[in-house]
């Protein structure tokens, strides 16, 4: 399949270029050129069968069937439990991967696919990424020990949680974690400056792994397909899917899954106080603005980059978008109250992001069966969850294992020339 830029439908590339470039040269985001209905060809109901069925139209021209099977086996080696809370409410737990968040689907897949593309091309490259916490861990874990790829992660010193820092700094080998004396915005600015620097571009073979890469969206279709197929086959239910949203990448992947024929009724986006999209659907006016800080911090996004994809998919027609997605905002107070009531009613511990989704499902669904995408394990937000629920949350093995590992990190000032020297020197080794 080919991929076009949201800013120019004549700008077309193959999957290898789309993934290695990350963003189109005109600043647009890559979109699949076609959505082929493949649901009828689904051969089994397990996660791997669904994954092979869904991935084939997107990467099948470039990778052989055996290569796709290998990518699926290597990338998706964890469960997606579907937990039923009541007659019409389910939670799909996407957080059983190595870093306990749904971003593992994208991180693992992209690392395996990029590595295979580079092998075919006989090339090496360096991934440079800025993280406010979660993305960096999923990227580091996915790319760890990949032969032809080095990863450099910038994070704001003292501004990620201790557990998040451990998830970045305990790998070593091809993963370099750099604590920057600055904010997340400073880190992101350093990354952007590096990509615009001609000398670095020429010598350092840089690429990105951020959430706008189509290589992260494609694998995220899989859990939508898996749970929709399961409910449809077992109970003839076409669920409405509620997605706790920040950058709107996750929900975009859900739209793709529906486009290729999977049995989904519609989507509801649940945001925290960063309510640019609910406001857009209500008023027709899209006003990106600086984000505000909330309890569900992985969704603190004031200018959701994937809205460009969603607008493109529906020909920039808000009324068409609203036929497929509605969107609601939830305050921190409501999030806390929902975490408490869900715990009391169902003995279920939801992390703050998932709770934003559950709140919307409980209040806004019209007598339809909802699946809420549970985006992170509650232990990732241990301090907040314990305070809100008054319970003790044990660390899952993925996190407790990190506590005994030595940390390796560099510290740099918020200075592009220092970063540039580091990247040029590392390249020569
Ligand atoms: C990244 C993230 C989100 C938001 O996903 P988008 O694709 O940015 O909409 C929600 N919850 C958690 C836990 C996340 O890490």
XYZ file of N, CA and C and ligand atoms in Angstrom, residues 101-103 134-135 211 220 243-251 298-299 301 306 351 353 375-376 381, ligand 1:
90
model
N 1.626 0.214 29.273
C 0.715 1.177 28.642
C 0.468 0.727 27.204
N -0.625 1.204 26.625
C -0.969 0.756 25.268
C 0.102 1.149 24.265
N 0.952 2.112 24.626
C 1.990 2.560 23.694
C 2.998 1.453 23.364
N 5.997 8.709 29.260
C 5.561 7.388 28.820
C 6.118 6.912 27.483
N 6.127 7.803 26.496
C 6.571 7.411 25.166
C 8.000 6.878 25.200
N 4.618 10.105 18.144
C 3.315 9.465 17.998
C 2.631 9.801 16.679
N -1.872 -0.197 16.323
C -2.897 0.078 17.324
C -4.293 -0.322 16.843
N -12.597 6.056 23.992
C -11.141 6.151 23.962
C -10.656 7.373 24.741
N -9.971 7.164 25.872
C -9.343 8.292 26.569
C -8.292 8.913 25.645
N -8.449 10.201 25.312
C -7.669 10.749 24.198
C -6.874 11.992 24.568
N -5.689 12.101 23.942
C -4.838 13.281 24.113
C -4.432 13.811 22.755
N -3.545 13.049 22.100
C -3.120 13.414 20.753
C -4.035 12.841 19.675
N -5.026 12.060 20.057
C -6.009 11.448 19.153
C -5.404 10.463 18.150
N -4.243 9.889 18.519
C -3.647 8.844 17.693
C -4.374 7.525 17.917
N -4.612 7.197 19.170
C -5.262 5.938 19.501
C -6.634 5.841 18.812
N -7.432 6.892 18.924
C -8.775 6.843 18.329
C -8.684 6.814 16.791
N -0.907 12.007 30.634
C -0.532 11.574 29.282
C -1.529 12.097 28.240
N -2.624 12.692 28.715
C -3.617 13.276 27.796
C -3.617 14.802 27.868
N -2.813 17.469 26.251
C -2.413 17.907 24.918
C -3.364 19.024 24.498
N -3.100 14.470 15.736
C -3.805 13.566 14.820
C -5.167 14.070 14.353
N -6.859 3.337 36.377
C -5.908 4.445 36.464
C -6.663 5.715 36.041
N -6.434 7.790 33.561
C -6.774 7.915 32.139
C -7.983 7.058 31.791
N -5.996 2.485 29.068
C -4.732 2.816 28.392
C -3.494 2.586 29.242
N -3.612 2.575 30.570
C -2.422 2.366 31.402
C -2.756 1.544 32.643
N 0.635 4.863 37.982
C 0.270 6.117 38.657
C 0.004 5.822 40.131
C -0.638 8.420 25.280
C -1.706 8.093 26.257
C -3.064 8.473 26.052
C -3.505 9.306 24.884
O -3.431 8.647 23.655
P -3.487 9.503 22.288
O -3.166 8.535 21.227
O -2.420 10.555 22.451
O -4.837 10.093 22.186
C -4.011 8.064 26.977
N -3.671 7.364 28.073
C -2.385 6.983 28.316
C -2.073 6.237 29.551
C -1.358 7.340 27.432
O -0.095 6.976 27.690
